[in-house]
Coordinates of C-alpha atoms in Angstrom, one line a residue:
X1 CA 190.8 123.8 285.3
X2 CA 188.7 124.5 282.6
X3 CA 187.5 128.2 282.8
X4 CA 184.1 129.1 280.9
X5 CA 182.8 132.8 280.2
X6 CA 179.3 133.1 278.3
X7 CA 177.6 136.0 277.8
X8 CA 174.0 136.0 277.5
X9 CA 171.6 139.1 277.2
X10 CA 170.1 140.4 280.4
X11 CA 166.4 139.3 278.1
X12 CA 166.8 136.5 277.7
X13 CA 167.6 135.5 281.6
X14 CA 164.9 137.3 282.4
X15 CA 162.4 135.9 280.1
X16 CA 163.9 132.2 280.4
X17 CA 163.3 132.1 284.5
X18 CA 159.7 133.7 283.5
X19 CA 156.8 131.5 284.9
X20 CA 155.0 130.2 282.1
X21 CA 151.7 130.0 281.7
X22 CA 149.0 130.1 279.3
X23 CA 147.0 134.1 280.2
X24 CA 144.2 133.1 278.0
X25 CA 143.4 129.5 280.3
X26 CA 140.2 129.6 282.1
X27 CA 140.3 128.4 285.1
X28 CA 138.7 124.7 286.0
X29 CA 136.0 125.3 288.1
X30 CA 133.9 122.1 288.2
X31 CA 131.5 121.8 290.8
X32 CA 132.0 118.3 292.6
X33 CA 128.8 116.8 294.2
X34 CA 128.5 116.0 297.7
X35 CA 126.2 113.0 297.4
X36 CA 124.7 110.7 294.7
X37 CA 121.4 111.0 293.6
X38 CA 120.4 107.8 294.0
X39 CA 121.6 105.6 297.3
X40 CA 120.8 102.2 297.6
X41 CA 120.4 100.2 301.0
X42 CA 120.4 103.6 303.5
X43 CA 123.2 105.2 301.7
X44 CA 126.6 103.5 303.0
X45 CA 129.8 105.3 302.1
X46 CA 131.6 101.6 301.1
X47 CA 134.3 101.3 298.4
X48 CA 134.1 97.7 297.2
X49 CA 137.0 95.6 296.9
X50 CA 139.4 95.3 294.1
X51 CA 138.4 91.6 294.1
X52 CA 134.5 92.7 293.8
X53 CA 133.5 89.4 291.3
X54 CA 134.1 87.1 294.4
X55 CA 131.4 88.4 296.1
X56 CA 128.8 87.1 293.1
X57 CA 129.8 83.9 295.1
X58 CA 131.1 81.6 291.9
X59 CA 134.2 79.8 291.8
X60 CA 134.4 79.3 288.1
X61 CA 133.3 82.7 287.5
X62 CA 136.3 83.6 290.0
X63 CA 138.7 81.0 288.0
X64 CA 137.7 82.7 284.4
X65 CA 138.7 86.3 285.9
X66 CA 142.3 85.2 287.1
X67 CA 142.6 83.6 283.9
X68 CA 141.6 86.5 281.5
X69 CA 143.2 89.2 284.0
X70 CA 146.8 87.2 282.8
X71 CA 146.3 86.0 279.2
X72 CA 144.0 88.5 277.9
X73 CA 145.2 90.1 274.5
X74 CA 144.1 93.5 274.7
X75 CA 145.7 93.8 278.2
X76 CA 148.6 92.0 277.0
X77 CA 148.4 95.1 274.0
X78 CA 148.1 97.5 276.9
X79 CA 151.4 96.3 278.6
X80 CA 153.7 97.0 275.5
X81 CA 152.2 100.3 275.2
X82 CA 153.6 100.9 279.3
X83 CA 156.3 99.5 278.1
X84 CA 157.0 101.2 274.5
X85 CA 156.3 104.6 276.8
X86 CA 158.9 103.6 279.9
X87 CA 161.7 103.7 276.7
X88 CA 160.3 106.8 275.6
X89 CA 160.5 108.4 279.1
X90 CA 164.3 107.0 278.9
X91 CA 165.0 108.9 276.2
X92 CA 163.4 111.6 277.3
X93 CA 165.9 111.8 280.1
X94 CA 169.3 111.3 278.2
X95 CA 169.9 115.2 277.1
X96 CA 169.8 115.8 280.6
X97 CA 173.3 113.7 280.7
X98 CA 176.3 114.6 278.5
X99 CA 177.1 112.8 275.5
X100 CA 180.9 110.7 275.2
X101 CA 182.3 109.6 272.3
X102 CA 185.6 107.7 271.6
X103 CA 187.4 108.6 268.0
X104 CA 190.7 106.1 267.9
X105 CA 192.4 106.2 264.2
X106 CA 195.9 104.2 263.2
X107 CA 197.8 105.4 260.4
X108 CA 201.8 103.9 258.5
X109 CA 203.5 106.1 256.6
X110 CA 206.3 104.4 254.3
X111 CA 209.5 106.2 252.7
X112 CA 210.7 105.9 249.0
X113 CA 213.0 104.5 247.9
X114 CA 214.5 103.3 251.8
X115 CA 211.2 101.6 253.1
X116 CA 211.4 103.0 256.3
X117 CA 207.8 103.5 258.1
X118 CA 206.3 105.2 261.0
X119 CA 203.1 104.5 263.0
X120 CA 200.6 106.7 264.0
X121 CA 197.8 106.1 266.4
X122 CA 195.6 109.0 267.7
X123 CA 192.5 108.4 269.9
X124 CA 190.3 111.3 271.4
X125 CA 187.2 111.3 273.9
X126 CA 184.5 114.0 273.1
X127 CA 182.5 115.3 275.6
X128 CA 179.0 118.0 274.2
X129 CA 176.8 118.7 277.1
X130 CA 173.6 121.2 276.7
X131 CA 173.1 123.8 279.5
X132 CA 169.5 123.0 280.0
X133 CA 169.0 126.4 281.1
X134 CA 165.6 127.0 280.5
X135 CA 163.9 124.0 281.4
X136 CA 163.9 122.6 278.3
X137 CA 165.0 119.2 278.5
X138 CA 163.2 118.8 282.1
X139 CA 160.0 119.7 280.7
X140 CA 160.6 117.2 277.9
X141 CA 161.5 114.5 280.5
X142 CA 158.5 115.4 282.5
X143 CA 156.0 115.1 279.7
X144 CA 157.4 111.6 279.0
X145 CA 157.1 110.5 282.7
X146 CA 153.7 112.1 282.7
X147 CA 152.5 110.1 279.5
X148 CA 154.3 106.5 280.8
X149 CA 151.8 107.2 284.0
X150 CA 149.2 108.0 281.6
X151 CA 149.5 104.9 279.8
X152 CA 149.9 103.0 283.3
X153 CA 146.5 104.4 283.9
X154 CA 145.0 103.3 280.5
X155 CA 146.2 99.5 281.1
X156 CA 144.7 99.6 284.1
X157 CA 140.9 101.0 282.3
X158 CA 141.8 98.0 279.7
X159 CA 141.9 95.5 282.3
X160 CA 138.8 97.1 284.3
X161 CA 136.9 96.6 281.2
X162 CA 138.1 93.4 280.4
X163 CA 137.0 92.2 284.0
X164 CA 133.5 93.5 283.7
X165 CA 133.5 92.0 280.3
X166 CA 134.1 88.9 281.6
X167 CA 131.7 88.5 284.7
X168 CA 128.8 90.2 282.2
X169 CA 129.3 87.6 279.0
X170 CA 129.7 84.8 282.1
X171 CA 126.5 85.9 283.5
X172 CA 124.8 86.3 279.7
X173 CA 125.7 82.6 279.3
X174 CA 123.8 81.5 282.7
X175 CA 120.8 83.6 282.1
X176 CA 120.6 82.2 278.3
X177 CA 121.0 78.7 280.1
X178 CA 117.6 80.0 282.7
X179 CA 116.1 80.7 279.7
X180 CA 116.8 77.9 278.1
X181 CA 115.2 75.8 281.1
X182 CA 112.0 78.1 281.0
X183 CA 111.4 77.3 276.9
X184 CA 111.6 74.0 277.4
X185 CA 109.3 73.7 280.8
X186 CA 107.1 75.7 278.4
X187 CA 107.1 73.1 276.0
X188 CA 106.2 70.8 278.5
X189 CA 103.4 72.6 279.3
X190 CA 102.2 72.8 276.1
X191 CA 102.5 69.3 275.2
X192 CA 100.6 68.0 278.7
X193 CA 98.0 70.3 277.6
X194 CA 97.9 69.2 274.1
X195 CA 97.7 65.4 275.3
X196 CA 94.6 66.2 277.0
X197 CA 92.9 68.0 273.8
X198 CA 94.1 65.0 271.9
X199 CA 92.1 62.6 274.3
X200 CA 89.0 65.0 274.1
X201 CA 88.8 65.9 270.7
X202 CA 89.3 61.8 269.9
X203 CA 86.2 61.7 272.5
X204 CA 84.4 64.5 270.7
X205 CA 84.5 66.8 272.9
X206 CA 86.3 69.7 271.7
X207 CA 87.0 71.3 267.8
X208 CA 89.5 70.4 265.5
X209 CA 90.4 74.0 265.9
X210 CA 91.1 73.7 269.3
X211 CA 93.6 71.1 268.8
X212 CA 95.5 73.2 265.5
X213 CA 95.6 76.0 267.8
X214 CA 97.3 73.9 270.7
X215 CA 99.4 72.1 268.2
X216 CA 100.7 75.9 266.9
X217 CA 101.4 76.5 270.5
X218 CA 103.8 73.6 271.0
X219 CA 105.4 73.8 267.4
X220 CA 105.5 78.0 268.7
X221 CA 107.3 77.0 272.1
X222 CA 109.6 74.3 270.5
X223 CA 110.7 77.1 268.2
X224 CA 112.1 79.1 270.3
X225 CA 114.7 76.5 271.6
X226 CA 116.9 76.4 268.5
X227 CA 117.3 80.9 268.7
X228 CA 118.9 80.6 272.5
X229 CA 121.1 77.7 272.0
X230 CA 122.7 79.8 268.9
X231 CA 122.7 82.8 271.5
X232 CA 124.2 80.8 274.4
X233 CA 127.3 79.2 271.6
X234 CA 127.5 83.1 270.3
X235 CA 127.7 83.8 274.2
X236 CA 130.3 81.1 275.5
X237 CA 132.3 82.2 272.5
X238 CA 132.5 85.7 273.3
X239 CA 133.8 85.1 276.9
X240 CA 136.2 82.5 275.1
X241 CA 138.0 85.2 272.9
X242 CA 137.8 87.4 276.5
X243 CA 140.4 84.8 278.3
X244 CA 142.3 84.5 274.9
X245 CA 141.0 80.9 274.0
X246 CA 139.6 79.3 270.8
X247 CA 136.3 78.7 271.6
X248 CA 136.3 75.2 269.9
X249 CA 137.6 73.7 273.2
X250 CA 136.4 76.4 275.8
X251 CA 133.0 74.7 278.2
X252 CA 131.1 76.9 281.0
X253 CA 130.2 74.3 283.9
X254 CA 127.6 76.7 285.8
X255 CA 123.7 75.9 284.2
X256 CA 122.0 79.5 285.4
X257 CA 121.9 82.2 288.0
X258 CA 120.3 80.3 290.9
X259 CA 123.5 80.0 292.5
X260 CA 124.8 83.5 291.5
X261 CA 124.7 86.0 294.8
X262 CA 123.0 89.8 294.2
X263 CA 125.6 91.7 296.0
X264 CA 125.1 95.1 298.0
X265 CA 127.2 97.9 296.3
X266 CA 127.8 101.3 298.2
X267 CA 129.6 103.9 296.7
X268 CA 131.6 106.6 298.5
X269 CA 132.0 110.1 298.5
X270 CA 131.9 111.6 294.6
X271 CA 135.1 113.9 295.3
X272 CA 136.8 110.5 296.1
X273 CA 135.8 109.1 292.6
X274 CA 138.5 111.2 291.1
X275 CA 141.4 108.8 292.5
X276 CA 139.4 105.9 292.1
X277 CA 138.8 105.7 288.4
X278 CA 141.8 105.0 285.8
X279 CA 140.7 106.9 283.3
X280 CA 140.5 110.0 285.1
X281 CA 143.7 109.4 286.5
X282 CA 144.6 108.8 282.8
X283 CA 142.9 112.1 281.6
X284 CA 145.0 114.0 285.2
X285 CA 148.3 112.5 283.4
X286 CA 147.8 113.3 279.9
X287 CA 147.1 117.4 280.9
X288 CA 150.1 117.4 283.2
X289 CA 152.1 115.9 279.6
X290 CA 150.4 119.0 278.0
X291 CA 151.7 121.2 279.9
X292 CA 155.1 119.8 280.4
X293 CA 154.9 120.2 275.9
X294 CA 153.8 123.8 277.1
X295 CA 157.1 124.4 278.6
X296 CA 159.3 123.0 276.4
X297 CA 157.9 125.0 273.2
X298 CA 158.6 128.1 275.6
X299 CA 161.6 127.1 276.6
X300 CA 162.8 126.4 272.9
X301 CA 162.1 130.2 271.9
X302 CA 165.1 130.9 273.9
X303 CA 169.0 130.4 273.0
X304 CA 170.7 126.8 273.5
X305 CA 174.2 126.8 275.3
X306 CA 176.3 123.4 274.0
X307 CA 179.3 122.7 276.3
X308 CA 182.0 121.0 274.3
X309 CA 185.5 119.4 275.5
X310 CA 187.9 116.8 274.1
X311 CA 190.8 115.1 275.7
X312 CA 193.4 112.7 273.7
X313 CA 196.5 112.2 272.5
X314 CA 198.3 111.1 269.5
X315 CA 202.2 109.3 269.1
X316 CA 204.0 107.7 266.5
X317 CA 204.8 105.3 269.2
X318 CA 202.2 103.1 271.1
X319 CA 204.0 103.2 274.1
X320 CA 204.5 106.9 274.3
X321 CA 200.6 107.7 273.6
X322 CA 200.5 108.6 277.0
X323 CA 203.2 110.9 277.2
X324 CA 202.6 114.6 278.5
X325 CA 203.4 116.2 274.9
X326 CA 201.8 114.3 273.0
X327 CA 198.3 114.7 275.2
X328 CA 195.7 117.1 273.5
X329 CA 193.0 118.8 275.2
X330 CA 190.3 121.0 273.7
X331 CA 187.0 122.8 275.3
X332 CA 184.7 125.4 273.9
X333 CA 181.2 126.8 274.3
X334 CA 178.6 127.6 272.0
X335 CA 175.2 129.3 272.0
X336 CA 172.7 129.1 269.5
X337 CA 169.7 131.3 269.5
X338 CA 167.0 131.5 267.3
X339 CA 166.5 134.7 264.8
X340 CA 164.2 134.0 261.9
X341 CA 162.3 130.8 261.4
X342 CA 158.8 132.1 259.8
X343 CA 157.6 131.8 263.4
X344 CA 157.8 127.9 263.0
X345 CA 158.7 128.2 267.5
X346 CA 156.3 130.4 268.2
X347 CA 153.5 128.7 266.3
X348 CA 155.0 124.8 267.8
X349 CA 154.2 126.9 270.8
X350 CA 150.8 128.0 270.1
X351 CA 150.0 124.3 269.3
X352 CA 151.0 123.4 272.3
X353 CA 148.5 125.9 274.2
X354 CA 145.9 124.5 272.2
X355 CA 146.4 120.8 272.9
X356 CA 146.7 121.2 276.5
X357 CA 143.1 123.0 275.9
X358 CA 141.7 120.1 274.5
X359 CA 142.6 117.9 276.9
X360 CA 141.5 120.4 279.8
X361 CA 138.0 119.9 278.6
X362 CA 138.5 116.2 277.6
X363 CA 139.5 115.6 281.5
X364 CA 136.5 117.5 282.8
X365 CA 134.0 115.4 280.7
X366 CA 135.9 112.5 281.7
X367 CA 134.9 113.4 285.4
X368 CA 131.3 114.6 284.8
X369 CA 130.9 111.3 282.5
X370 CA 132.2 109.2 285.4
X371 CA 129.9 110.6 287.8
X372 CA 126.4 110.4 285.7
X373 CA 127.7 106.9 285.1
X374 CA 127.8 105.8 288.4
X375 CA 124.3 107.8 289.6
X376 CA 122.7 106.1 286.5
X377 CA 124.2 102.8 288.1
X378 CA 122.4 104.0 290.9
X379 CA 119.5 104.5 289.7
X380 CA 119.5 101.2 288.0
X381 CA 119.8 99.2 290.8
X382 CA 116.8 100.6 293.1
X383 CA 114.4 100.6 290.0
X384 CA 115.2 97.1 289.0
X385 CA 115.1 96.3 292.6
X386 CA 111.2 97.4 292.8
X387 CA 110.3 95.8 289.4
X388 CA 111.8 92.4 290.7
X389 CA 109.3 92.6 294.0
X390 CA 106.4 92.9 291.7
X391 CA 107.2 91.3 288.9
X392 CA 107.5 88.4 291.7
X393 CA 104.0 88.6 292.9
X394 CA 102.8 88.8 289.1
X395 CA 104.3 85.2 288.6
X396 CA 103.0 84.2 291.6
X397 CA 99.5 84.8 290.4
X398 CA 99.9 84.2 286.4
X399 CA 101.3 80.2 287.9
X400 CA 98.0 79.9 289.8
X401 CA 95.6 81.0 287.0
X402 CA 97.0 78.7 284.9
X403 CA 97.1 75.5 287.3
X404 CA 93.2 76.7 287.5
X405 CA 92.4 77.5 284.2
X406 CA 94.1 73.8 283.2
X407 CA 92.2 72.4 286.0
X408 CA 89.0 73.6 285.1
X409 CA 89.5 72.7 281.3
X410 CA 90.5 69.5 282.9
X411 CA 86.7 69.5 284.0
X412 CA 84.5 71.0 281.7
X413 CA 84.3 73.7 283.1
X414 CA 86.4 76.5 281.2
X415 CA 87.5 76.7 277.3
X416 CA 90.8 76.3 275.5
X417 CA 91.7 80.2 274.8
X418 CA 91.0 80.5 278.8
X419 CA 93.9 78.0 279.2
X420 CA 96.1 79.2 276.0
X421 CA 95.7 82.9 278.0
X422 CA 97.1 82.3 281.1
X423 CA 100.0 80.0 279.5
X424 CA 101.3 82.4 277.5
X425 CA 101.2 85.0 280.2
X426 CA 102.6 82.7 282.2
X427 CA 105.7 82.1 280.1
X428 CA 106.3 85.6 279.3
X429 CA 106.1 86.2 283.2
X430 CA 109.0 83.4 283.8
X431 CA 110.9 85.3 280.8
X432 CA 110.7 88.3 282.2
X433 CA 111.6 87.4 285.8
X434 CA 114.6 85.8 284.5
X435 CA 115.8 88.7 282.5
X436 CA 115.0 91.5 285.5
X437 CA 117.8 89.3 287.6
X438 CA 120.2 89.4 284.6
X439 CA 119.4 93.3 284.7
X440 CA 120.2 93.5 288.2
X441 CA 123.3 91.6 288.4
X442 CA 124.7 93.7 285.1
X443 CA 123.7 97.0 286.7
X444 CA 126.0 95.8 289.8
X445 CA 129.2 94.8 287.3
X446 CA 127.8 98.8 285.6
X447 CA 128.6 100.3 289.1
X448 CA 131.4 98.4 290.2
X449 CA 133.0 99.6 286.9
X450 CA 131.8 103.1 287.2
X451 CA 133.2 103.0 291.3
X452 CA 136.4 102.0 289.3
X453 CA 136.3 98.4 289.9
X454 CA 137.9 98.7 293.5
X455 CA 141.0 100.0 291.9
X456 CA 142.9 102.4 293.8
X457 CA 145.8 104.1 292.4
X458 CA 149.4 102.6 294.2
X459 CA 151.9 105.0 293.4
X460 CA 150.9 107.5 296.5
X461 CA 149.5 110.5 294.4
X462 CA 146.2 111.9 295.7
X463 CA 143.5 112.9 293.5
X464 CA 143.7 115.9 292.0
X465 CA 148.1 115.7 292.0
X466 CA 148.2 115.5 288.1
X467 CA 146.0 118.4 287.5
X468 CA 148.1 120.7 289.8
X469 CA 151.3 120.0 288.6
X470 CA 149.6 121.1 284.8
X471 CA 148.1 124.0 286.3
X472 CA 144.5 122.9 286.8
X473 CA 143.5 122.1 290.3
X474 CA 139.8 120.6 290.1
X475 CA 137.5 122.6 292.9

């Protein structure tokens, strides 16, 4: 039985079970809102699903988001970081075990002048254990688990942005497409209406002007072409690189945004957001790290007690290495306490105070961030909504002036500029329309993403549980 008697100053004791805590912290008093600003469709209280792109209703789009959700690089990136961070949390934990160590040696020793010999073979197991009697090594294995969740929650905001990456650029590429549809039906337009200045200015009846100026238009309209199928190939290729592809060989079947559904999006309480968002969860884990670092750097002002013990044996004879005389057994104690090191503890410590600061107020912008991002969502979505209705009724009118106006030119009855007028506007109304449902649809992937995608944290902790454990419990 192995009896062990260290004395350690009645201090110390005291000052090591001290709770430790940082007197000059504020406290986090963040005032949570108990609605949105802006609620769309009579203000449901729905999170959307973590599958939220299949409710835009495409199957390729669907298809692309699988794909780039398994072979993207930046997630792929985001992986080996969780999994560069689980070894580190291993390590973390090993001083919390004791260390073994096997020394085996063989030695001959030879006579002069008879020859004779003897062999010697020792082996001995080592045994150093630290007394981790300040919390020390705990707090250095909790800061590690804390930072392998926080880089959990960061692969999870990589792949949330990836996601909505993909289902925006997809979207781009359809809407580029629409637009693509609306130049050329503009071109036909112009060239009908050319064709019929061409046939009245061979009869006479109209200016040479008339027909340069309707000729501009057409080469104008034409022009436009060439600009959004460079955008569209600039488009497809970004969603390419997305899903990890070489864009050489990557296609997009869908031809615009007719058959892409405008979703309803409600978003729940705000006070929930806080366990529905990565990077907040992120930003929870990286304070609760902090403060773990806190405790260690307190923890290391204070003496370090080392167990040590080592059992062997050593023979001139193999077969009598386990004998009971020739067994060797050795155990000691030793504590190490810190005297004078130019305050190099005590200012590791004060570092530590200061970077759990920092990241106190980097995790309270991260939650006022999050929810201005998803009222501004909001906000979006109800504007755009009311610009949509009238922008509708504006296209329903400019399309009839300009079936009138090249009616009546048709007839006599009006001039060219009348027609060139209500063209143009009605072209810029088409381009417009087109872009407002783009808008919309984006400002749905904007919420979704600022809802936190429909991601929900699996690993049972409620919102809020990283910030207590450093300390900080958001109110």
């Amino acid at each position: 039985m192995l009896n062990l008697s260290v004395i350690v100053p009645a201090g110390l004791l005291l000052g090591g079970c001290a709770h430790v805590s940082d007197p000059h912290e504020p406290a986090l008093a963040m005032e949570i809102p108990a609605g949105w600003g802006q609620v769309p469709n009579g203000g449901g209280q729905i999170w959307p699903d973590s599958d939220w792109w299949k409710r835009l209703g495409s199957a390729e789009l669907t298809g692309l988001v699988n794909e780039g959700r398994a072979s993207n690089l930046e997630i792929a990136a985001a992986v080996a970081r969780v999994r560069q961070a689980e070894s580190t949390a291993r390590i973390a934990g090993a001083p919390l075990l004791p260390n073994v160590d096997l020394a085996a040696g063989a030695s001959r020793t030879s006579q002069i002048p008879w020859g004779r010999g003897t062999n010697a073979v020792s082996s001995m197991l080592e045994i150093g254990y630290e007394v981790d009697f300040w919390g020390k090594n705990k707090a250095g294995l909790a800061a590690a688990q804390a930072s392998l969740d926080a880089n959990r929650f960061d692969r999870e905001t990589v792949a949330l942005t990836v996601t909505t990456g993909i289902v925006s650029t997809y979207l781009q590429v359809l809407s580029l497409r629409d637009q693509l549809a609306i130049a050329r039906e503009n071109v036909a337009n112009a060239q009908r209406v050319l064709k019929l200045v061409e046939a009245q200015s061979r009869a006479g009846a109209t200016s040479p002007l008339d027909l340069a100026r309707q000729r501009s238009v057409v080469a104008g309209e034409q022009a436009v072409i060439p600009s959004l199928l460079q955008q569209e190939r600039e488009a497809r290729t970004a969603l390419a690189v997305l899903l990890g592809r070489p864009a050489q060989s990557f296609t997009v079947s869908g031809q615009g945004l007719g058959s892409i559904l405008l979703p309803e999006v409600s978003p729940g309480l705000p006070s929930e957001l806080l366990a529905r968002r990565p990077d907040i969860r992120a930003a929870e884990a990286n304070l609760a790290a902090a403060n773990a670092n806190v405790m260690a750097a307190h923890a290391a002002l204070f003496p370090s007690i080392n167990l040590s013990g080592s059992a062997g044996g050593q023979s001139s004879a193999l077969l009598s290495l386990v004998n009971a005389p020739n067994l060797l057994m050795n155990f000691g104690a030793g504590i190490v306490a810190p005297i004078f090191d130019a305050d190099r503890l005590k200012n590791q410590q004060a570092l530590a105070l200061e970077q759990k600061q920092e990241l106190l107020q980097i995790y309270r912008s991260t939650v006022i961030a999050a929810f201005a991002e998803v009222d501004n969502a909001l906000g979006q979505i109800r504007n755009l909504a009311e610009q949509d209705r009238l922008k509708q009724t504006e296209w329903e009118q400019a399309r009839l002036a300009f079936n009138l106006s090249e009616a009546r030119y048709r007839a006599g009855a009006e001039d060219l500029m009348t027609v060139l007028d209500t063209q143009r506007s009605l072209a810029g109304v088409q381009n417009e329309l087109g872009q407002l449902k783009l808008k919309r649809l984006k400002a749905t992937v904007s919420l979704y993403k600022a809802l936190g995608g429909g991601w929900k944290d699996e690993t049972g902790h409620d919102a809020g549980s990283r910030a207590d454990a450093a300390g900080v419990i958001p109110g």
